[in-house]
PDB file of N, CA, C and O in Angstrom:
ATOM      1  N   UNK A 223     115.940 129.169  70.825  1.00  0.00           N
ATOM      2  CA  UNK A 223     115.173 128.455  71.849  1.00  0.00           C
ATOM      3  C   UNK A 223     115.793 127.094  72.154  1.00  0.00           C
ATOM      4  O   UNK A 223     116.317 126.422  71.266  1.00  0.00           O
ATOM      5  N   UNK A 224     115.716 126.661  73.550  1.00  0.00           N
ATOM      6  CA  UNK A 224     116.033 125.142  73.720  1.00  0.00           C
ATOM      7  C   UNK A 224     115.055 124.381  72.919  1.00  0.00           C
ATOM      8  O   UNK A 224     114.149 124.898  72.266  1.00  0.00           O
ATOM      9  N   UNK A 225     115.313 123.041  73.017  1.00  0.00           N
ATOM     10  CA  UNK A 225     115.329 122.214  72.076  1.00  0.00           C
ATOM     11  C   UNK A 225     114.911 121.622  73.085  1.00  0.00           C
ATOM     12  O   UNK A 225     115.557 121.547  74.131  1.00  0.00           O
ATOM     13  N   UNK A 226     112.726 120.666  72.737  1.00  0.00           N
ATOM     14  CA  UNK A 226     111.937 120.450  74.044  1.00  0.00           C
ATOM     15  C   UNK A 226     112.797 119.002  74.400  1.00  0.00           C
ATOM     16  O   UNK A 226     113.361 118.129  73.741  1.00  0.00           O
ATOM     17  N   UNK A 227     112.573 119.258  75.686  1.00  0.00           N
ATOM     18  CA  UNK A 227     112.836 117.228  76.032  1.00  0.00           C
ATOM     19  C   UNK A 227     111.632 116.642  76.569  1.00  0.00           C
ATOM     20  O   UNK A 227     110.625 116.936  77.213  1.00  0.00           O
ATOM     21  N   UNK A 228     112.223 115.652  75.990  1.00  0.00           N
ATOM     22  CA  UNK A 228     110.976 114.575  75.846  1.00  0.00           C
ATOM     23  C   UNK A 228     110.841 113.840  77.045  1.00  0.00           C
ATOM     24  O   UNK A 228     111.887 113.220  77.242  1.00  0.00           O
ATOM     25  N   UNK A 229     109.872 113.610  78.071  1.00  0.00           N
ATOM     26  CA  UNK A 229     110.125 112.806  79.218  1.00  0.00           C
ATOM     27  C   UNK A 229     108.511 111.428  78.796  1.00  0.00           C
ATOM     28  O   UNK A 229     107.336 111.455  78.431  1.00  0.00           O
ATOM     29  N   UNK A 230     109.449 110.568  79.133  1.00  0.00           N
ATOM     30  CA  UNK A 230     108.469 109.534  79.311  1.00  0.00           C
ATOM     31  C   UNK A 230     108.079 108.892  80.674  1.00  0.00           C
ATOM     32  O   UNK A 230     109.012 108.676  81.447  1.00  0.00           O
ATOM     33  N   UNK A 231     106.571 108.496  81.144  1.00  0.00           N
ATOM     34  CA  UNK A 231     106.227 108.289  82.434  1.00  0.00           C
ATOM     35  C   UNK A 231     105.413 106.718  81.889  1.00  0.00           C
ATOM     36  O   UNK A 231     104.817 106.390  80.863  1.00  0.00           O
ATOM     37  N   UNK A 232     105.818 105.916  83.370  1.00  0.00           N
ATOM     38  CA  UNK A 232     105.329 104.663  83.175  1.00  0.00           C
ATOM     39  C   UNK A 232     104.490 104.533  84.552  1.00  0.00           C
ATOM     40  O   UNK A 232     104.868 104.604  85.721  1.00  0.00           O
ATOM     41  N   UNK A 233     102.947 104.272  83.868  1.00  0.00           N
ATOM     42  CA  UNK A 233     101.794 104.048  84.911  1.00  0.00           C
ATOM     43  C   UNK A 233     101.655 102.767  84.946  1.00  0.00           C
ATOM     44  O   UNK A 233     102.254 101.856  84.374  1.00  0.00           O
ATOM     45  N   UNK A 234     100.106 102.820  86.278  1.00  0.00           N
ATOM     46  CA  UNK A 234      99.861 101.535  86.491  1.00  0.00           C
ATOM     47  C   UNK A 234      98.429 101.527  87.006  1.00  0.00           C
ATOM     48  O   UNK A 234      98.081 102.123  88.025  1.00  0.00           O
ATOM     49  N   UNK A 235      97.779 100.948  86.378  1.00  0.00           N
ATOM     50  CA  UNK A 235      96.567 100.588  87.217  1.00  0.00           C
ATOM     51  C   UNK A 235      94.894 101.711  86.810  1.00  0.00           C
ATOM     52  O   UNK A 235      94.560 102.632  86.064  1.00  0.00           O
ATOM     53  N   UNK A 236      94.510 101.131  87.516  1.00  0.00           N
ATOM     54  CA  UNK A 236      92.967 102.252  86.893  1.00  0.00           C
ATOM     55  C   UNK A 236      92.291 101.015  88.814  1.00  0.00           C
ATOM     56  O   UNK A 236      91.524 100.052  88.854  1.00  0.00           O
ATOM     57  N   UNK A 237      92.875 101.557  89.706  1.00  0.00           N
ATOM     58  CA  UNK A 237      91.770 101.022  91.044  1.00  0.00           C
ATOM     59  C   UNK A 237      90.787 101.832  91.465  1.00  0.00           C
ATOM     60  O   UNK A 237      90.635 103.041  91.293  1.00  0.00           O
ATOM     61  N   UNK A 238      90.329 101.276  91.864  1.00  0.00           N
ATOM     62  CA  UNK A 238      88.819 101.865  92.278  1.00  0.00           C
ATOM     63  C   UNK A 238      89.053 102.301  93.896  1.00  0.00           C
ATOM     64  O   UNK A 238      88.177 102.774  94.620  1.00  0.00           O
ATOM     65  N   UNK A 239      90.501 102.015  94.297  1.00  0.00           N
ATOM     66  CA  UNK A 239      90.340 102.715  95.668  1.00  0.00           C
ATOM     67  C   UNK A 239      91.897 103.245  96.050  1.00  0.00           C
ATOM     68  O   UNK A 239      92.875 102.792  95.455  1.00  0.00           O
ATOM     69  N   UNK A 240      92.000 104.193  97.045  1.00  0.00           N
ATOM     70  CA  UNK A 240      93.633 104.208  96.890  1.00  0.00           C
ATOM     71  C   UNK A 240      93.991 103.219  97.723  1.00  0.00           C
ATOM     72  O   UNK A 240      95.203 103.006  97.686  1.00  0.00           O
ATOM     73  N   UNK A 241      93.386 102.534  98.463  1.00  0.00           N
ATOM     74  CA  UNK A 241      93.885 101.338  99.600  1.00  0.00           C
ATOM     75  C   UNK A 241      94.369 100.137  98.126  1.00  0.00           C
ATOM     76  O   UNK A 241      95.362  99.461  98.394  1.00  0.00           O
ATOM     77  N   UNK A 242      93.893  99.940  97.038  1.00  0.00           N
ATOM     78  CA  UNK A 242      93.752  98.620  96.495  1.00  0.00           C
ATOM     79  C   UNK A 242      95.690  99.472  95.999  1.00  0.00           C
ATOM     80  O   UNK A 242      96.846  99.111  96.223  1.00  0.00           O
ATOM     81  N   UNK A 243      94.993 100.797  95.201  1.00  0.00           N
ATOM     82  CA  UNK A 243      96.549 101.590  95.076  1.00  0.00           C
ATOM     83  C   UNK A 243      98.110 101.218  95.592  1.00  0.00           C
ATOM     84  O   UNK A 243      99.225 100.973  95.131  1.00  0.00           O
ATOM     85  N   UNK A 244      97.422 101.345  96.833  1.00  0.00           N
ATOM     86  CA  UNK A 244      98.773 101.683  97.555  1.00  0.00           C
ATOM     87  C   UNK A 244      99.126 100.116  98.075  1.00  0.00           C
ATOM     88  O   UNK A 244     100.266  99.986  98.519  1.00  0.00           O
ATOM     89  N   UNK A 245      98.417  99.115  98.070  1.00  0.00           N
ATOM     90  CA  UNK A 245      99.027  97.966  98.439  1.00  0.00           C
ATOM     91  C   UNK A 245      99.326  97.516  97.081  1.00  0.00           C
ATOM     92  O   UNK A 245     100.406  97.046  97.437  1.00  0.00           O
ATOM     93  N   UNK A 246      99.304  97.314  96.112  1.00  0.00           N
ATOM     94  CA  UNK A 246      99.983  97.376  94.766  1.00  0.00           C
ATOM     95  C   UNK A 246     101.536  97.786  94.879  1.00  0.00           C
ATOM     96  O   UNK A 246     102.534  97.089  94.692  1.00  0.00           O
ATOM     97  N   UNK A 247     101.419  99.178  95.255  1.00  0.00           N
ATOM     98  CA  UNK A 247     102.142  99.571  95.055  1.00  0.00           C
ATOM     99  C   UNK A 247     103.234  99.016  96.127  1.00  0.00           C
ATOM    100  O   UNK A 247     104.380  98.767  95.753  1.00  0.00           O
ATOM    101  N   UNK A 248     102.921  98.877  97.163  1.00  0.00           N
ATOM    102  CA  UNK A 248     103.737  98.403  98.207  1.00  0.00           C
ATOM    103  C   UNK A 248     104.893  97.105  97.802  1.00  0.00           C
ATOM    104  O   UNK A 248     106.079  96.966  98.100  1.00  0.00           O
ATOM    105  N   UNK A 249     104.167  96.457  97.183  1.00  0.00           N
ATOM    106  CA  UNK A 249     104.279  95.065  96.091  1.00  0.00           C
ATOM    107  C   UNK A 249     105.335  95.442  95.332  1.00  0.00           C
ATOM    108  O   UNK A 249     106.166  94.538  95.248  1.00  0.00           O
ATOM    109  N   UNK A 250     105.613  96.398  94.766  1.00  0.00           N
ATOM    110  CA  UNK A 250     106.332  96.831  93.467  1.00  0.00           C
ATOM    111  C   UNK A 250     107.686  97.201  94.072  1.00  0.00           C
ATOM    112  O   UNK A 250     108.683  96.595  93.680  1.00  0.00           O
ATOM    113  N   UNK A 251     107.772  97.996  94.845  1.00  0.00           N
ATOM    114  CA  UNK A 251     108.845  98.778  95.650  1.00  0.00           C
ATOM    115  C   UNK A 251     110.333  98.147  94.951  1.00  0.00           C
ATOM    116  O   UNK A 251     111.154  98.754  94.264  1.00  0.00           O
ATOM    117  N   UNK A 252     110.343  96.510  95.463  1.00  0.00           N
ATOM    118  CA  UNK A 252     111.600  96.027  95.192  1.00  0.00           C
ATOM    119  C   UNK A 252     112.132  95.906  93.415  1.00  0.00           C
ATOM    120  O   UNK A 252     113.072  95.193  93.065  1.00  0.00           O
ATOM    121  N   UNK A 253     111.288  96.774  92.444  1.00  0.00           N
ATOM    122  CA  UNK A 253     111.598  96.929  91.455  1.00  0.00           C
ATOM    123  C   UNK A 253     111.692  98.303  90.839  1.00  0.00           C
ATOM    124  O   UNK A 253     112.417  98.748  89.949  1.00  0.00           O
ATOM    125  N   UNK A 254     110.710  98.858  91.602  1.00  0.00           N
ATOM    126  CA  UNK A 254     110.912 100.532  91.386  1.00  0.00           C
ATOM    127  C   UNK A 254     112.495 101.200  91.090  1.00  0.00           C
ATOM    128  O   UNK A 254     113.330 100.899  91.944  1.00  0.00           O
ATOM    129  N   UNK A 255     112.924 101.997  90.057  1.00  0.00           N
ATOM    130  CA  UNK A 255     114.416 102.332  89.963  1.00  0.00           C
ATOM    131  C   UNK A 255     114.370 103.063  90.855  1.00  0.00           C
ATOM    132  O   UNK A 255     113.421 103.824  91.042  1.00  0.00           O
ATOM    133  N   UNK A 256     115.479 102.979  91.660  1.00  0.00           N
ATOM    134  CA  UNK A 256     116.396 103.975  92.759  1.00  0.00           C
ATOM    135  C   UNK A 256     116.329 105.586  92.038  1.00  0.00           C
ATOM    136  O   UNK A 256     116.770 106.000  90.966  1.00  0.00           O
ATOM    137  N   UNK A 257     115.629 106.214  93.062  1.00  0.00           N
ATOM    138  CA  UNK A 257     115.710 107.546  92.369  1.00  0.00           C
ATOM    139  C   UNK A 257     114.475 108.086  92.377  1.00  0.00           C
ATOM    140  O   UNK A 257     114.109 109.043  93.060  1.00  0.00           O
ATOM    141  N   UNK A 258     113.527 107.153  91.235  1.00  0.00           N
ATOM    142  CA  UNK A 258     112.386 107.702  91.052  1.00  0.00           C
ATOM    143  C   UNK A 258     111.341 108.009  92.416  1.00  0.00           C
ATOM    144  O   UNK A 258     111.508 107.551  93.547  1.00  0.00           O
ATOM    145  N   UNK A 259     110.578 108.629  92.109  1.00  0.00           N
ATOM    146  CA  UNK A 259     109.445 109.071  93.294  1.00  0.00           C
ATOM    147  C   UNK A 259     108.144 108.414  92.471  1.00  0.00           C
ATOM    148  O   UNK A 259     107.543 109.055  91.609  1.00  0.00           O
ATOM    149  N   UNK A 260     107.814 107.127  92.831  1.00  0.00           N
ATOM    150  CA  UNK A 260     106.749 106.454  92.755  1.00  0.00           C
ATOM    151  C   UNK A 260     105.408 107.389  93.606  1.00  0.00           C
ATOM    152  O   UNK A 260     105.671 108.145  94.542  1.00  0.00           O
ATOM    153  N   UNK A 261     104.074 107.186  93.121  1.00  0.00           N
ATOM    154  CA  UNK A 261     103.098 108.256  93.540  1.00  0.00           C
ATOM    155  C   UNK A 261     101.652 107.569  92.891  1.00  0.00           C
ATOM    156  O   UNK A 261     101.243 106.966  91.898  1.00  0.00           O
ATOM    157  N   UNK A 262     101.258 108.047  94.030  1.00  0.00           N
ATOM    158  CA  UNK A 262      99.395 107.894  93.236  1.00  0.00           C
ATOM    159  C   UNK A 262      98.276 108.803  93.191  1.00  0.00           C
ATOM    160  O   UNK A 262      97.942 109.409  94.210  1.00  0.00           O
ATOM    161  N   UNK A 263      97.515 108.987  91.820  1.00  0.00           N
ATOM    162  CA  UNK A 263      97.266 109.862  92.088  1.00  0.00           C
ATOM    163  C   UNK A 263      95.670 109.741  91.183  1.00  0.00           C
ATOM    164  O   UNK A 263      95.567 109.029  90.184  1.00  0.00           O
ATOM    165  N   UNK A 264      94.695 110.432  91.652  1.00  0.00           N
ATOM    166  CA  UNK A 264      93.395 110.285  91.330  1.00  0.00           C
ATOM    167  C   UNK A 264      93.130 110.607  89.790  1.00  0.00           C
ATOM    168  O   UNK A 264      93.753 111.528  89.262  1.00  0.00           O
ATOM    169  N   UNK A 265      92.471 110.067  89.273  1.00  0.00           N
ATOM    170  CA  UNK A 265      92.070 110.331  87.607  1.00  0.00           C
ATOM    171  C   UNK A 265      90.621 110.002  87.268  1.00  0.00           C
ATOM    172  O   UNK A 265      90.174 108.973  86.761  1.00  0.00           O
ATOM    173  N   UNK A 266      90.100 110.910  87.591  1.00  0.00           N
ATOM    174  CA  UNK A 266      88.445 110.217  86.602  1.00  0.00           C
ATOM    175  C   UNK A 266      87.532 108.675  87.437  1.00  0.00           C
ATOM    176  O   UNK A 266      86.954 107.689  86.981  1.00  0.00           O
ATOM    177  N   UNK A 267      87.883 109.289  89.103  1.00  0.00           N
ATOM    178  CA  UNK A 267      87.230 108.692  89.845  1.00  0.00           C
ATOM    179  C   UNK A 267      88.026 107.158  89.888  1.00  0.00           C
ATOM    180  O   UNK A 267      87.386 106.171  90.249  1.00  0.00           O
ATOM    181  N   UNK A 268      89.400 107.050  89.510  1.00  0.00           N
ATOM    182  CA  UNK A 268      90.178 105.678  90.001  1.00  0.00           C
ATOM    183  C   UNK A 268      91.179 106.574  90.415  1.00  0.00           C
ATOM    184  O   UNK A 268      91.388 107.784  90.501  1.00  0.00           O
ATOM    185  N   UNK A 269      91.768 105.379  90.660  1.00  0.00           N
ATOM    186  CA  UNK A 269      93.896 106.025  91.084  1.00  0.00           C
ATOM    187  C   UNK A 269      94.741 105.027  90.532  1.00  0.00           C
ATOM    188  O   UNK A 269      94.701 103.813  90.734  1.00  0.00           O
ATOM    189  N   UNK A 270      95.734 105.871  89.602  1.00  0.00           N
ATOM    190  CA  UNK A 270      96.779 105.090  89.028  1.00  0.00           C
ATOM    191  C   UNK A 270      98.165 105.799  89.720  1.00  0.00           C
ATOM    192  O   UNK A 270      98.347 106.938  90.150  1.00  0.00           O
ATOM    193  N   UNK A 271      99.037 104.642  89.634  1.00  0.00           N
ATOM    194  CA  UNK A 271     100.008 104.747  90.217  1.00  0.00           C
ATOM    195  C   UNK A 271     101.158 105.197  89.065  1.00  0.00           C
ATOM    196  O   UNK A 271     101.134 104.814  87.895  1.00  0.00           O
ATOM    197  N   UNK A 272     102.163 106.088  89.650  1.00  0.00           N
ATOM    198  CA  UNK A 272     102.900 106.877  88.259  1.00  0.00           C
ATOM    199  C   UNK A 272     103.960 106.080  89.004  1.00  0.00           C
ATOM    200  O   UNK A 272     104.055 106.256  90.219  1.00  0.00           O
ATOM    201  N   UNK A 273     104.823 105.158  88.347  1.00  0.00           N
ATOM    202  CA  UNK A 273     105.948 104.352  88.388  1.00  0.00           C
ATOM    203  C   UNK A 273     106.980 104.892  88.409  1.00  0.00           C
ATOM    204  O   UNK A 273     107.828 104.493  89.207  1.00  0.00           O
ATOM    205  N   UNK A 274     107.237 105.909  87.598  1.00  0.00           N
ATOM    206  CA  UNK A 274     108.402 106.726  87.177  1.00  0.00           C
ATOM    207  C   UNK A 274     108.126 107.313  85.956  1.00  0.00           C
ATOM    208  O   UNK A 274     107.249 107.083  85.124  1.00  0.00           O
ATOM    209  N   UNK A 275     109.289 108.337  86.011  1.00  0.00           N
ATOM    210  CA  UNK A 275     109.452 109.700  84.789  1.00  0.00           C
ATOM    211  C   UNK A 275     110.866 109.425  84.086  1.00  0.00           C
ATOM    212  O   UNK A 275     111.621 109.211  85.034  1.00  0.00           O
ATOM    213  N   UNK A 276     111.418 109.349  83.197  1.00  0.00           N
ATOM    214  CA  UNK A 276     112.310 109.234  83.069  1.00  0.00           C
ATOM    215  C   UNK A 276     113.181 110.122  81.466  1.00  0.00           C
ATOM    216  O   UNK A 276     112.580 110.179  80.393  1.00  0.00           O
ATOM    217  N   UNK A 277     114.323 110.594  81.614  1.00  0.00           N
ATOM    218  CA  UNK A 277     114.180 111.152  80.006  1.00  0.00           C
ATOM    219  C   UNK A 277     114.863 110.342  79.357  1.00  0.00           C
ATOM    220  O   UNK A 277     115.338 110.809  78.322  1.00  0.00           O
ATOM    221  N   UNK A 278     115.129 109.128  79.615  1.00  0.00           N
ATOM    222  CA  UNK A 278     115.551 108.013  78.390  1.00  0.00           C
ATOM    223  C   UNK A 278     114.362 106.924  78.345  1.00  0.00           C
ATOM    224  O   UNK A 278     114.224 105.933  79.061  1.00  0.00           O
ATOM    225  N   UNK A 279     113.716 107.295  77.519  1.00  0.00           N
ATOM    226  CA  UNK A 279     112.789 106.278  77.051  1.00  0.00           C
ATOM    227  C   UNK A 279     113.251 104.607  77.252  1.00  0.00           C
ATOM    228  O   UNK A 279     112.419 103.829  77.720  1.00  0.00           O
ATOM    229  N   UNK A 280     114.585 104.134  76.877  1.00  0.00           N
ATOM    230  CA  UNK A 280     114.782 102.610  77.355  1.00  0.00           C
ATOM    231  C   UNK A 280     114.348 102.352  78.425  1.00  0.00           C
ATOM    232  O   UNK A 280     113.519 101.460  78.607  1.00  0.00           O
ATOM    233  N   UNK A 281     114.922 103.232  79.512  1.00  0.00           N
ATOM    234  CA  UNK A 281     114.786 102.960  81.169  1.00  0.00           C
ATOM    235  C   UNK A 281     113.218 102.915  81.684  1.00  0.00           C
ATOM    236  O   UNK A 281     112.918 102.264  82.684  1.00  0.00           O
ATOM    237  N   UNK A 282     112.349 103.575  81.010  1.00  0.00           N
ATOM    238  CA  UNK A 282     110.884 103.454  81.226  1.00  0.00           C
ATOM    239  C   UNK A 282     110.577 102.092  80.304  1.00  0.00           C
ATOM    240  O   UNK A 282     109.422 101.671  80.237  1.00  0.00           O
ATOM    241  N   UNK A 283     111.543 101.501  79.677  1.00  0.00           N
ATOM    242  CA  UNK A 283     110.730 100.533  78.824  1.00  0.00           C
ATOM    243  C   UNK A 283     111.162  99.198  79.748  1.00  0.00           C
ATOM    244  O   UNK A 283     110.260  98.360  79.715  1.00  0.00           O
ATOM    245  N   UNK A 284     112.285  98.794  80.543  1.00  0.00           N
ATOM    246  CA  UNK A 284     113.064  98.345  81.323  1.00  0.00           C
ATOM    247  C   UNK A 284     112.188  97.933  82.430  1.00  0.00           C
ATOM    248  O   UNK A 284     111.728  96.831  82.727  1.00  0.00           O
ATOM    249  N   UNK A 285     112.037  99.486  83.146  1.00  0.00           N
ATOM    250  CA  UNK A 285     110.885  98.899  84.383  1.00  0.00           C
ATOM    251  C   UNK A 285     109.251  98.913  83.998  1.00  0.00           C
ATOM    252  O   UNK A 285     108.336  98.897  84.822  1.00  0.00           O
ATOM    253  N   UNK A 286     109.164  98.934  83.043  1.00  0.00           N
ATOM    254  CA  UNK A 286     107.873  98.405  82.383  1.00  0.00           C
ATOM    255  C   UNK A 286     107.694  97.040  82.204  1.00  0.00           C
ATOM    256  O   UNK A 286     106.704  96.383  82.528  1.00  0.00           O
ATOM    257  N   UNK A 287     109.010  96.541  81.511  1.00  0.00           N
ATOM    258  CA  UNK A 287     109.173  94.607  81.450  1.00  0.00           C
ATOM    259  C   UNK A 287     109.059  94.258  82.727  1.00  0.00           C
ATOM    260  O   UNK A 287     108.216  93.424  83.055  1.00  0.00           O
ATOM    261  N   UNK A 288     109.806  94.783  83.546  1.00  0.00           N
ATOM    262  CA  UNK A 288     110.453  94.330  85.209  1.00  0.00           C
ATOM    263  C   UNK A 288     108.695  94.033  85.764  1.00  0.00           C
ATOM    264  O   UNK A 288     108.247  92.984  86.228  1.00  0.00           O
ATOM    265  N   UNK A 289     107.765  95.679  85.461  1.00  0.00           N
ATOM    266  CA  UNK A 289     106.413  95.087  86.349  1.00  0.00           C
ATOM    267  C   UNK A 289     105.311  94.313  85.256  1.00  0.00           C
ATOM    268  O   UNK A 289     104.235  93.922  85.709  1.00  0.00           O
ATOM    269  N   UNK A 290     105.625  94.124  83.863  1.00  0.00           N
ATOM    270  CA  UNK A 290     105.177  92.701  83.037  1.00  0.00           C
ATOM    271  C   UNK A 290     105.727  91.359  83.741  1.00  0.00           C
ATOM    272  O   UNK A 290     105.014  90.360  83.836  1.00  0.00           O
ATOM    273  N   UNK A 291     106.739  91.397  84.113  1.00  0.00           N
ATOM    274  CA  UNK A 291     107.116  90.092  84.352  1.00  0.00           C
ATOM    275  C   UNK A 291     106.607  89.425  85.843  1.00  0.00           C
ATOM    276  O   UNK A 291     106.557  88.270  86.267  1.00  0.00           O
ATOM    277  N   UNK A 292     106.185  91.034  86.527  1.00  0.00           N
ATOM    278  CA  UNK A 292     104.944  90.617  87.610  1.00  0.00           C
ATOM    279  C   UNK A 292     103.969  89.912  87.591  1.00  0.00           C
ATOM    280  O   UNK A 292     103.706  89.109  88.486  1.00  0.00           O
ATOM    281  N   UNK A 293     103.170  90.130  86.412  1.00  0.00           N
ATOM    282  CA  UNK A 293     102.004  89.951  85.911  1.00  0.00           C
ATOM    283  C   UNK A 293     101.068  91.187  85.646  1.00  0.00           C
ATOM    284  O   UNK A 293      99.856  91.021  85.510  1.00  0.00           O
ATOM    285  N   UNK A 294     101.774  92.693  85.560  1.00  0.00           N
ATOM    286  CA  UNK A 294     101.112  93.787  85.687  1.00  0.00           C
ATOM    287  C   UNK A 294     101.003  94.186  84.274  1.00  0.00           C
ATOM    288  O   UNK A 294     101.731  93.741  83.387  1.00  0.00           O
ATOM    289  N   UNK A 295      99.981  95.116  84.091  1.00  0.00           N
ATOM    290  CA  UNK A 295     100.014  95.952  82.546  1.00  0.00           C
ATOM    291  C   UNK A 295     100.584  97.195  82.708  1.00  0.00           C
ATOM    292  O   UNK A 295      99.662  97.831  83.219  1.00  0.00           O
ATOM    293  N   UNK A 296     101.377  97.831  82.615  1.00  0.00           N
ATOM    294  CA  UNK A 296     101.730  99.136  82.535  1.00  0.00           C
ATOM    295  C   UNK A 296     101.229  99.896  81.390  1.00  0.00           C
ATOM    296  O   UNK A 296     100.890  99.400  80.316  1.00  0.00           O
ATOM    297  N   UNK A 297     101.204 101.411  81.765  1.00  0.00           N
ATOM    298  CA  UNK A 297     101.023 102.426  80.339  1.00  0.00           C
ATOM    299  C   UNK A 297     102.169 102.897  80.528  1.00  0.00           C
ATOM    300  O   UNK A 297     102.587 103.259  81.628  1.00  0.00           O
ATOM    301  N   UNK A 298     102.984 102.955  79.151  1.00  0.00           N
ATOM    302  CA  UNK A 298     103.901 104.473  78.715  1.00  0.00           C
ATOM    303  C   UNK A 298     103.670 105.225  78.347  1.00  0.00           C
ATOM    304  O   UNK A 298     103.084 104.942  77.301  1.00  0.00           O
ATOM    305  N   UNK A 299     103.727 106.513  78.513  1.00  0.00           N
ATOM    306  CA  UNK A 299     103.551 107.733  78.116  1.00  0.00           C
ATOM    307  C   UNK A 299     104.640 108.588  77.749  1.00  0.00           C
ATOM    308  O   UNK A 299     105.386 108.692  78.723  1.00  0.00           O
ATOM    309  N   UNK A 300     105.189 109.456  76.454  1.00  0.00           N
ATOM    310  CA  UNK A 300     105.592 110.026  76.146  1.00  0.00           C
ATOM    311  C   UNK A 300     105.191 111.193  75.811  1.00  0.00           C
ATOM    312  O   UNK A 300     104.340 111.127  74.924  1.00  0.00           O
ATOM    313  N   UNK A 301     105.571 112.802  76.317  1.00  0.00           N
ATOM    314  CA  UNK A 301     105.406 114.167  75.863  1.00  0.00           C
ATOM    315  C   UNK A 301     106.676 114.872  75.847  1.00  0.00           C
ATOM    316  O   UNK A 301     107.872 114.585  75.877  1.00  0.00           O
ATOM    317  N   UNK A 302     106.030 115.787  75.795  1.00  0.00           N
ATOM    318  CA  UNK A 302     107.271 116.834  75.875  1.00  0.00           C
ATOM    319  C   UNK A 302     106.988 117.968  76.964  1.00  0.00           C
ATOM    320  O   UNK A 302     107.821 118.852  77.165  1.00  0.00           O
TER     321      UNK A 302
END
């Protein structure tokens, strides 16, 4: 069998609307890595914004500092 890979995803936010969402997100753009497909998406009656997926864990830890140094909280998430 292959051998699982591990992808890690870096979120954002818990808004109460996708308008508050998506102008957030609008905000972020000029840090978002080239590549990724930034997205928002409903959870338990908010919307968080998925930053990026990435399968090297540094690079999710990277643009995690990049939107700390915004003033934002990010989540990382790691599965397989």
């Amino acid at each position: 069998p292959l051998p699982k890979r591990i992808v890690t995803r870096v979120y954002l936010g818990n808004y109460p609307s996708k308008k508050e969402a998506e102008d957030v997100m609008a905000g972020l753009v000029r840090v978002i890595e080239p590549g990724t497909a930034p997205f928002i998406k409903p959870v338990n009656g908010y919307y968080i914004i998925q930053l990026g997926i990435f399968s090297d864990a540094d690079k999710a830890e990277i643009l995690s500092e990049k939107i700390r140094a915004l003033g934002y909280y990010p989540k990382i998430s790691s599965e397989t």
